[in-house]
Amino acid sequence: MTTITTRELKERLQELQGQEVTLLGWIRNHRKQKNMGFVDFFDGTCFKNPQVVYDNTLPDFEAVQALRVGSAVKVTGKVVPSYKDPETPEIQASAITLEGDCPEDYPLQPKRHTVEYLREIAYLRPRTRLFQAVFRVRSVASMAIHSYFQDRGYVYVHTPLITGNDAEGAGNTFTVTTLPKGSTADASEDFFGKPTSLAVTGQLEGETFAMAFSKIYTFGPTFRAENSNTKTHAAEFWMIEPEIAFCDLGQLMDLEEDFLKAIVKTVLEKCPDELKFLDQFTGGGLLDKLNALLTSTCARVTHEEAITILRKAMENGTEFKFEPKYGEDTAKEHEKYLTEEYFHSPVFVYDWPKDIKAFYMYQNDDQKTVAAVDLLVPGAGELMGGSQRETRYDLLTRRMDELGINKEEMYWYVNLRRYGGCTHSGFGMGFERLLIYLTGVDNIRDVIPYFRTPMNCDF
Amino acid sequence: MTTITTRELKERLQELQGQEVTLLGWIRNHRKQKNMGFVDFFDGTCFKNPQVVYDNTLPDFEAVQALRVGSAVKVTGKVVPSYKDPETPEIQASAITLEGDCPEDYPLQPKRHTVEYLREIAYLRPRTRLFQAVFRVRSVASMAIHSYFQDRGYVYVHTPLITGNDAEGAGNTFTVTTLPKGSTADASEDFFGKPTSLAVTGQLEGETFAMAFSKIYTFGPTFRAENSNTKTHAAEFWMIEPEIAFCDLGQLMDLEEDFLKAIVKTVLEKCPDELKFLDQFTGGGLLDKLNALLTSTCARVTHEEAITILRKAMENGTEFKFEPKYGEDTAKEHEKYLTEEYFHSPVFVYDWPKDIKAFYMYQNDDQKTVAAVDLLVPGAGELMGGSQRETRYDLLTRRMDELGINKEEMYWYVNLRRYGGCTHSGFGMGFERLLIYLTGVDNIRDVIPYFRTPMNCDF
């Protein structure tokens, strides 16, 4: 009789029927009757938890009945067929012993707490069913991403988090320093001998590795010091940034679509119980949306075509708060209309006006647009943003000059265009955006273990 | 005729013999004879690179002969048996076209550059054979770590990088702020409304998830603002921190040993060419060391036993710069002696004097030691550091008081001991230490894409 996890119990349920097993975990709920009791038991290794049944033949029946919600326990008993659900294991307990007690005023009670309350006790919320589902999906999706790229020969690159670059503008970065507060010492006296900040992207360093390994990806934390309190912004989040040599914009869209479908497929396969729960929790529609993706083709329209669609919708009575305009950025409501009302699928919008996009994007022949692409998805808006990169040295440096980006400081990036440069493309995906799409949970604070937002850095 | 990678070429070499293929990549070396030429071609997807042979039947023979090292090229040609090595593919080129030129003064020439020189051009060094080997091992080892834990039901947790905690002491952390330089404003006016720094560990947050999922691991960046310029210290590095509920110190050692062997085994299997090269590059012994690990058993001694061994060695003539003493920390030379001279294998040293270890470690009955364990390995010293955690509320808080750690601020950590606490253990492994062990490359600067050390934050 060895100790097993609930995951092993579920996987070997047939074989274990009638056998005695020992489990270690926690009490989520405890219902008591006069001569027996029922413990909702979990150890977090499996979403589907066994029910533990005991009766007054236990020598310490009264002590067992006194066990409180939240306590850690060791359960030994026989695996028996469940009377209510053949897939939910049931344990007929021969012994239940206390491993770690829990007081009566335990903040997690067996009832539905609000997500706002659970954020205040974020160190306990992974024990709830909602967050067991969310954080397992987070883990499984992480692995699916690594597997996708590694199976296809991509090299995983850890780009630096502390950076002296200022390529994307200084506005939204966190300063990193070891100088004492209030110090006016020159940056040359700081730890790195110059001003440093937390990276907002690993793309530029990623490109240097793509020019050596052809196919690379990053998967790491990224930081934005934006003072925005929305459901989709956090100061610290994780990002995936693949970069591919000898790849143009069309091939990039193919990759993005294949990648998204592969991740969704894996999560559907590996987390069926979690997704079923999340589907119900978020009001239905999640599973339909994810399953539909697998068999659909993502729409592809230029930015100009997208604006035309939006303006026609407006003419036909759709009300937008912001007027869709050629040459300008789209708003959340526009993205929502395109994915949820018009195409009913994810949509690639490509060839964006160059003035609203970054300096490193490939300049199209029309002199007005760049070979950038955003992937919009139902329910989560912009999920991926990518582009073919400007590989022509002259055009790149001219654009940097126009935008006031210091090309001398960025010599190493610019030099990639001189030293065996080639057509290459890449995209970035905010991991939490993907999780919002995958779980249906609509607030970024609820898909990150410990969220960092303006005025919040708890735990 | 589709484009393939050198990885596909190697995997399908038999099938492709005699076929025409197209490859996209770069010229590492170009040797010219009067009527023919040889291009060492690479695209970074495979360590074993094809040789491209062409002759003066090419219509643009002269232009092809003018192609410079470092250039990006497209090669079309027939796969033919290699005359020198049956495993190295050879391409009889029918066309070689330039994709991206490279100047004569390209900093990477086909000769052996020093690692010091290559650090200065870190954005180009991944194109060299040494760094192709190192960074592919880095990627493959990353994946092996994820696979190990995911296959065993561990949940991957992204612990926060920006933290308001000060649990391990303020000395060695980077401040994170959005206040302008020189500002003496109160921390309440900073982005998070309080002083924040970059995390030195994710363990404490990891423990909160272990109390919900039983088995978790982290794999993310970690920061130390230590002003040390050694071969093994960097200000930014990646760390793996598993945490396991219902696991004691002995089980933790079992896990560490099994984990290390599994990673070594996977890297040996997946990177045979890279390791062979690294074995030669680092002077031999690497492959022997790694292969020996797989069949050996790691030694296990208490700290006290280790000191006894060291003191006996000293009595027998071994010279140490620092005298090994009971109750005190060991030095690098002592670790080296234990692994390389005495045991000839990795060694677990456990039950350390409590005064030189962290507050959260389980206090042994002897009142003097804690249930901590360091894993020492030949060539890289301390590879993993772990412990059984103190789960007794009273003993933990008393120890925090003794060490001046604010237990009110850390209420969430302390509360894990009140809310269904259980025996649990975990360890931390610096990923770059593992890479030094796996590659034989002895400087941390050469196993990180862009290293951050005192006064260095380039690229």
PDB file of N, CA and C in Angstrom, chain A residues 161-166 169-177 195-200 222-228 234-237 452-457, chain B residues 161-163 174-180 190-194 196-198:
ATOM      1  N   LEU A 161      16.566  40.570 -19.112  1.00  0.00           N
ATOM      2  CA  LEU A 161      15.476  41.354 -18.525  1.00  0.00           C
ATOM      3  C   LEU A 161      15.932  42.743 -18.146  1.00  0.00           C
ATOM      4  N   ILE A 162      17.164  42.834 -17.669  1.00  0.00           N
ATOM      5  CA  ILE A 162      17.717  44.155 -17.368  1.00  0.00           C
ATOM      6  C   ILE A 162      18.400  44.640 -18.638  1.00  0.00           C
ATOM      7  N   THR A 163      18.059  45.837 -19.062  1.00  0.00           N
ATOM      8  CA  THR A 163      18.575  46.314 -20.339  1.00  0.00           C
ATOM      9  C   THR A 163      19.021  47.767 -20.269  1.00  0.00           C
ATOM     10  N   GLY A 164      20.031  48.063 -21.057  1.00  0.00           N
ATOM     11  CA  GLY A 164      20.469  49.448 -21.205  1.00  0.00           C
ATOM     12  C   GLY A 164      19.910  50.073 -22.470  1.00  0.00           C
ATOM     13  N   ASN A 165      19.129  49.306 -23.222  1.00  0.00           N
ATOM     14  CA  ASN A 165      18.543  49.825 -24.462  1.00  0.00           C
ATOM     15  C   ASN A 165      17.342  50.704 -24.165  1.00  0.00           C
ATOM     16  N   ASP A 166      17.112  51.587 -25.082  1.00  0.00           N
ATOM     17  CA  ASP A 166      15.993  52.491 -24.896  1.00  0.00           C
ATOM     18  C   ASP A 166      15.227  52.571 -26.212  1.00  0.00           C
ATOM     19  N   GLY A 169      11.481  53.663 -26.559  1.00  0.00           N
ATOM     20  CA  GLY A 169      11.061  54.888 -25.881  1.00  0.00           C
ATOM     21  C   GLY A 169      11.054  54.699 -24.389  1.00  0.00           C
ATOM     22  N   ALA A 170      11.449  55.719 -23.667  1.00  0.00           N
ATOM     23  CA  ALA A 170      11.705  55.577 -22.238  1.00  0.00           C
ATOM     24  C   ALA A 170      10.450  55.640 -21.391  1.00  0.00           C
ATOM     25  N   GLY A 171       9.372  56.120 -21.956  1.00  0.00           N
ATOM     26  CA  GLY A 171       8.182  56.428 -21.169  1.00  0.00           C
ATOM     27  C   GLY A 171       7.726  55.357 -20.205  1.00  0.00           C
ATOM     28  N   ASN A 172       7.654  54.133 -20.677  1.00  0.00           N
ATOM     29  CA  ASN A 172       6.938  53.126 -19.916  1.00  0.00           C
ATOM     30  C   ASN A 172       7.803  52.059 -19.275  1.00  0.00           C
ATOM     31  N   THR A 173       8.997  52.423 -18.866  1.00  0.00           N
ATOM     32  CA  THR A 173       9.863  51.395 -18.299  1.00  0.00           C
ATOM     33  C   THR A 173      10.139  51.637 -16.813  1.00  0.00           C
ATOM     34  N   PHE A 174      10.446  50.547 -16.128  1.00  0.00           N
ATOM     35  CA  PHE A 174      10.882  50.615 -14.742  1.00  0.00           C
ATOM     36  C   PHE A 174      12.390  50.792 -14.694  1.00  0.00           C
ATOM     37  N   THR A 175      12.833  51.725 -13.893  1.00  0.00           N
ATOM     38  CA  THR A 175      14.260  51.897 -13.671  1.00  0.00           C
ATOM     39  C   THR A 175      14.776  50.804 -12.737  1.00  0.00           C
ATOM     40  N   VAL A 176      15.951  50.274 -13.048  1.00  0.00           N
ATOM     41  CA  VAL A 176      16.623  49.301 -12.188  1.00  0.00           C
ATOM     42  C   VAL A 176      17.906  49.950 -11.690  1.00  0.00           C
ATOM     43  N   THR A 177      18.092  49.976 -10.391  1.00  0.00           N
ATOM     44  CA  THR A 177      19.255  50.688  -9.841  1.00  0.00           C
ATOM     45  C   THR A 177      19.669  50.105  -8.499  1.00  0.00           C
ATOM     46  N   PRO A 195      22.497  53.928 -17.095  1.00  0.00           N
ATOM     47  CA  PRO A 195      21.078  53.784 -16.723  1.00  0.00           C
ATOM     48  C   PRO A 195      20.537  52.466 -17.264  1.00  0.00           C
ATOM     49  N   THR A 196      19.785  51.744 -16.450  1.00  0.00           N
ATOM     50  CA  THR A 196      19.210  50.471 -16.893  1.00  0.00           C
ATOM     51  C   THR A 196      17.739  50.403 -16.507  1.00  0.00           C
ATOM     52  N   SER A 197      17.018  49.589 -17.266  1.00  0.00           N
ATOM     53  CA  SER A 197      15.586  49.449 -17.007  1.00  0.00           C
ATOM     54  C   SER A 197      15.165  48.011 -17.281  1.00  0.00           C
ATOM     55  N   LEU A 198      13.915  47.723 -16.977  1.00  0.00           N
ATOM     56  CA  LEU A 198      13.394  46.379 -17.234  1.00  0.00           C
ATOM     57  C   LEU A 198      12.883  46.298 -18.666  1.00  0.00           C
ATOM     58  N   ALA A 199      13.216  45.221 -19.337  1.00  0.00           N
ATOM     59  CA  ALA A 199      12.920  45.073 -20.762  1.00  0.00           C
ATOM     60  C   ALA A 199      11.417  45.058 -21.049  1.00  0.00           C
ATOM     61  N   VAL A 200      11.045  45.724 -22.120  1.00  0.00           N
ATOM     62  CA  VAL A 200       9.656  45.677 -22.590  1.00  0.00           C
ATOM     63  C   VAL A 200       9.493  44.664 -23.721  1.00  0.00           C
ATOM     64  N   THR A 222       8.104  40.182 -19.025  1.00  0.00           N
ATOM     65  CA  THR A 222       8.233  41.471 -19.682  1.00  0.00           C
ATOM     66  C   THR A 222       7.547  42.497 -18.783  1.00  0.00           C
ATOM     67  N   PHE A 223       7.959  43.733 -18.911  1.00  0.00           N
ATOM     68  CA  PHE A 223       7.505  44.735 -17.950  1.00  0.00           C
ATOM     69  C   PHE A 223       7.022  46.010 -18.647  1.00  0.00           C
ATOM     70  N   ARG A 224       5.954  46.595 -18.155  1.00  0.00           N
ATOM     71  CA  ARG A 224       5.456  47.883 -18.623  1.00  0.00           C
ATOM     72  C   ARG A 224       5.062  48.720 -17.416  1.00  0.00           C
ATOM     73  N   ALA A 225       5.640  49.901 -17.325  1.00  0.00           N
ATOM     74  CA  ALA A 225       5.281  50.798 -16.224  1.00  0.00           C
ATOM     75  C   ALA A 225       4.130  51.707 -16.636  1.00  0.00           C
ATOM     76  N   GLU A 226       3.134  51.128 -17.295  1.00  0.00           N
ATOM     77  CA  GLU A 226       1.981  51.920 -17.724  1.00  0.00           C
ATOM     78  C   GLU A 226       1.016  52.095 -16.566  1.00  0.00           C
ATOM     79  N   ASN A 227       0.561  53.300 -16.385  1.00  0.00           N
ATOM     80  CA  ASN A 227      -0.348  53.553 -15.283  1.00  0.00           C
ATOM     81  C   ASN A 227      -1.794  53.290 -15.717  1.00  0.00           C
ATOM     82  N   SER A 228      -2.047  52.093 -16.209  1.00  0.00           N
ATOM     83  CA  SER A 228      -3.417  51.811 -16.652  1.00  0.00           C
ATOM     84  C   SER A 228      -4.038  50.693 -15.838  1.00  0.00           C
ATOM     85  N   ALA A 234      -1.144  44.542 -17.103  1.00  0.00           N
ATOM     86  CA  ALA A 234      -0.400  44.292 -15.873  1.00  0.00           C
ATOM     87  C   ALA A 234       1.000  44.848 -16.077  1.00  0.00           C
ATOM     88  N   ALA A 235       1.656  45.185 -14.993  1.00  0.00           N
ATOM     89  CA  ALA A 235       3.000  45.767 -15.082  1.00  0.00           C
ATOM     90  C   ALA A 235       4.040  44.685 -15.352  1.00  0.00           C
ATOM     91  N   GLU A 236       3.707  43.458 -15.005  1.00  0.00           N
ATOM     92  CA  GLU A 236       4.613  42.326 -15.214  1.00  0.00           C
ATOM     93  C   GLU A 236       3.822  41.190 -15.817  1.00  0.00           C
ATOM     94  N   PHE A 237       4.245  40.714 -16.956  1.00  0.00           N
ATOM     95  CA  PHE A 237       3.520  39.622 -17.606  1.00  0.00           C
ATOM     96  C   PHE A 237       4.513  38.798 -18.411  1.00  0.00           C
ATOM     97  N   ARG A 452       0.902  42.228 -10.658  1.00  0.00           N
ATOM     98  CA  ARG A 452       1.496  43.526 -10.329  1.00  0.00           C
ATOM     99  C   ARG A 452       0.820  44.575 -11.195  1.00  0.00           C
ATOM    100  N   THR A 453       0.129  45.499 -10.542  1.00  0.00           N
ATOM    101  CA  THR A 453      -0.567  46.593 -11.226  1.00  0.00           C
ATOM    102  C   THR A 453      -0.287  47.869 -10.453  1.00  0.00           C
ATOM    103  N   PRO A 454      -0.643  49.039 -11.015  1.00  0.00           N
ATOM    104  CA  PRO A 454      -0.338  50.272 -10.278  1.00  0.00           C
ATOM    105  C   PRO A 454      -0.853  50.199  -8.838  1.00  0.00           C
ATOM    106  N   MET A 455       0.010  50.511  -7.914  1.00  0.00           N
ATOM    107  CA  MET A 455      -0.305  50.508  -6.479  1.00  0.00           C
ATOM    108  C   MET A 455      -0.548  49.112  -5.907  1.00  0.00           C
ATOM    109  N   ASN A 456      -0.206  48.069  -6.658  1.00  0.00           N
ATOM    110  CA  ASN A 456      -0.371  46.717  -6.119  1.00  0.00           C
ATOM    111  C   ASN A 456       0.846  45.829  -6.367  1.00  0.00           C
ATOM    112  N   CYS A 457       1.503  45.473  -5.276  1.00  0.00           N
ATOM    113  CA  CYS A 457       2.632  44.535  -5.374  1.00  0.00           C
ATOM    114  C   CYS A 457       2.613  43.655  -4.133  1.00  0.00           C
TER     115      CYS A 457
ATOM    116  N   LEU B 161       8.458  38.640 -10.395  1.00  0.00           N
ATOM    117  CA  LEU B 161       9.839  39.133 -10.429  1.00  0.00           C
ATOM    118  C   LEU B 161       9.989  40.421  -9.653  1.00  0.00           C
ATOM    119  N   ILE B 162       8.973  41.263  -9.732  1.00  0.00           N
ATOM    120  CA  ILE B 162       8.997  42.489  -8.932  1.00  0.00           C
ATOM    121  C   ILE B 162       8.337  42.153  -7.603  1.00  0.00           C
ATOM    122  N   THR B 163       9.034  42.462  -6.534  1.00  0.00           N
ATOM    123  CA  THR B 163       8.521  42.054  -5.229  1.00  0.00           C
ATOM    124  C   THR B 163       8.646  43.166  -4.191  1.00  0.00           C
ATOM    125  N   PHE B 174      18.187  44.640  -6.487  1.00  0.00           N
ATOM    126  CA  PHE B 174      18.042  45.807  -7.344  1.00  0.00           C
ATOM    127  C   PHE B 174      16.726  46.507  -7.010  1.00  0.00           C
ATOM    128  N   THR B 175      16.791  47.803  -6.860  1.00  0.00           N
ATOM    129  CA  THR B 175      15.579  48.584  -6.662  1.00  0.00           C
ATOM    130  C   THR B 175      14.861  48.750  -7.998  1.00  0.00           C
ATOM    131  N   VAL B 176      13.539  48.638  -7.962  1.00  0.00           N
ATOM    132  CA  VAL B 176      12.697  48.888  -9.131  1.00  0.00           C
ATOM    133  C   VAL B 176      11.834  50.102  -8.829  1.00  0.00           C
ATOM    134  N   THR B 177      11.889  51.081  -9.698  1.00  0.00           N
ATOM    135  CA  THR B 177      11.164  52.318  -9.396  1.00  0.00           C
ATOM    136  C   THR B 177      10.776  53.047 -10.675  1.00  0.00           C
ATOM    137  N   THR B 178       9.756  53.882 -10.576  1.00  0.00           N
ATOM    138  CA  THR B 178       9.474  54.812 -11.671  1.00  0.00           C
ATOM    139  C   THR B 178       9.675  56.255 -11.233  1.00  0.00           C
ATOM    140  N   LEU B 179      10.140  56.447  -9.997  1.00  0.00           N
ATOM    141  CA  LEU B 179      10.418  57.817  -9.543  1.00  0.00           C
ATOM    142  C   LEU B 179      11.623  58.351 -10.310  1.00  0.00           C
ATOM    143  N   PRO B 180      11.607  59.632 -10.636  1.00  0.00           N
ATOM    144  CA  PRO B 180      12.749  60.180 -11.366  1.00  0.00           C
ATOM    145  C   PRO B 180      14.013  60.144 -10.502  1.00  0.00           C
ATOM    146  N   ASP B 190       5.534  56.042  -5.426  1.00  0.00           N
ATOM    147  CA  ASP B 190       6.148  55.219  -6.480  1.00  0.00           C
ATOM    148  C   ASP B 190       5.062  54.371  -7.160  1.00  0.00           C
ATOM    149  N   PHE B 191       5.440  53.692  -8.235  1.00  0.00           N
ATOM    150  CA  PHE B 191       4.464  52.971  -9.064  1.00  0.00           C
ATOM    151  C   PHE B 191       3.583  52.018  -8.259  1.00  0.00           C
ATOM    152  N   PHE B 192       4.220  51.282  -7.356  1.00  0.00           N
ATOM    153  CA  PHE B 192       3.468  50.288  -6.598  1.00  0.00           C
ATOM    154  C   PHE B 192       3.043  50.788  -5.217  1.00  0.00           C
ATOM    155  N   GLY B 193       3.386  52.049  -4.935  1.00  0.00           N
ATOM    156  CA  GLY B 193       2.992  52.608  -3.638  1.00  0.00           C
ATOM    157  C   GLY B 193       3.837  52.120  -2.489  1.00  0.00           C
ATOM    158  N   LYS B 194       4.929  51.438  -2.787  1.00  0.00           N
ATOM    159  CA  LYS B 194       5.846  50.974  -1.737  1.00  0.00           C
ATOM    160  C   LYS B 194       7.187  50.633  -2.366  1.00  0.00           C
ATOM    161  N   THR B 196      10.002  48.572  -3.945  1.00  0.00           N
ATOM    162  CA  THR B 196      10.003  47.263  -4.608  1.00  0.00           C
ATOM    163  C   THR B 196      11.389  46.953  -5.162  1.00  0.00           C
ATOM    164  N   SER B 197      11.634  45.662  -5.314  1.00  0.00           N
ATOM    165  CA  SER B 197      12.936  45.235  -5.825  1.00  0.00           C
ATOM    166  C   SER B 197      12.757  44.006  -6.712  1.00  0.00           C
ATOM    167  N   LEU B 198      13.843  43.577  -7.333  1.00  0.00           N
ATOM    168  CA  LEU B 198      13.795  42.373  -8.164  1.00  0.00           C
ATOM    169  C   LEU B 198      14.013  41.135  -7.303  1.00  0.00           C
TER     170      LEU B 198
END
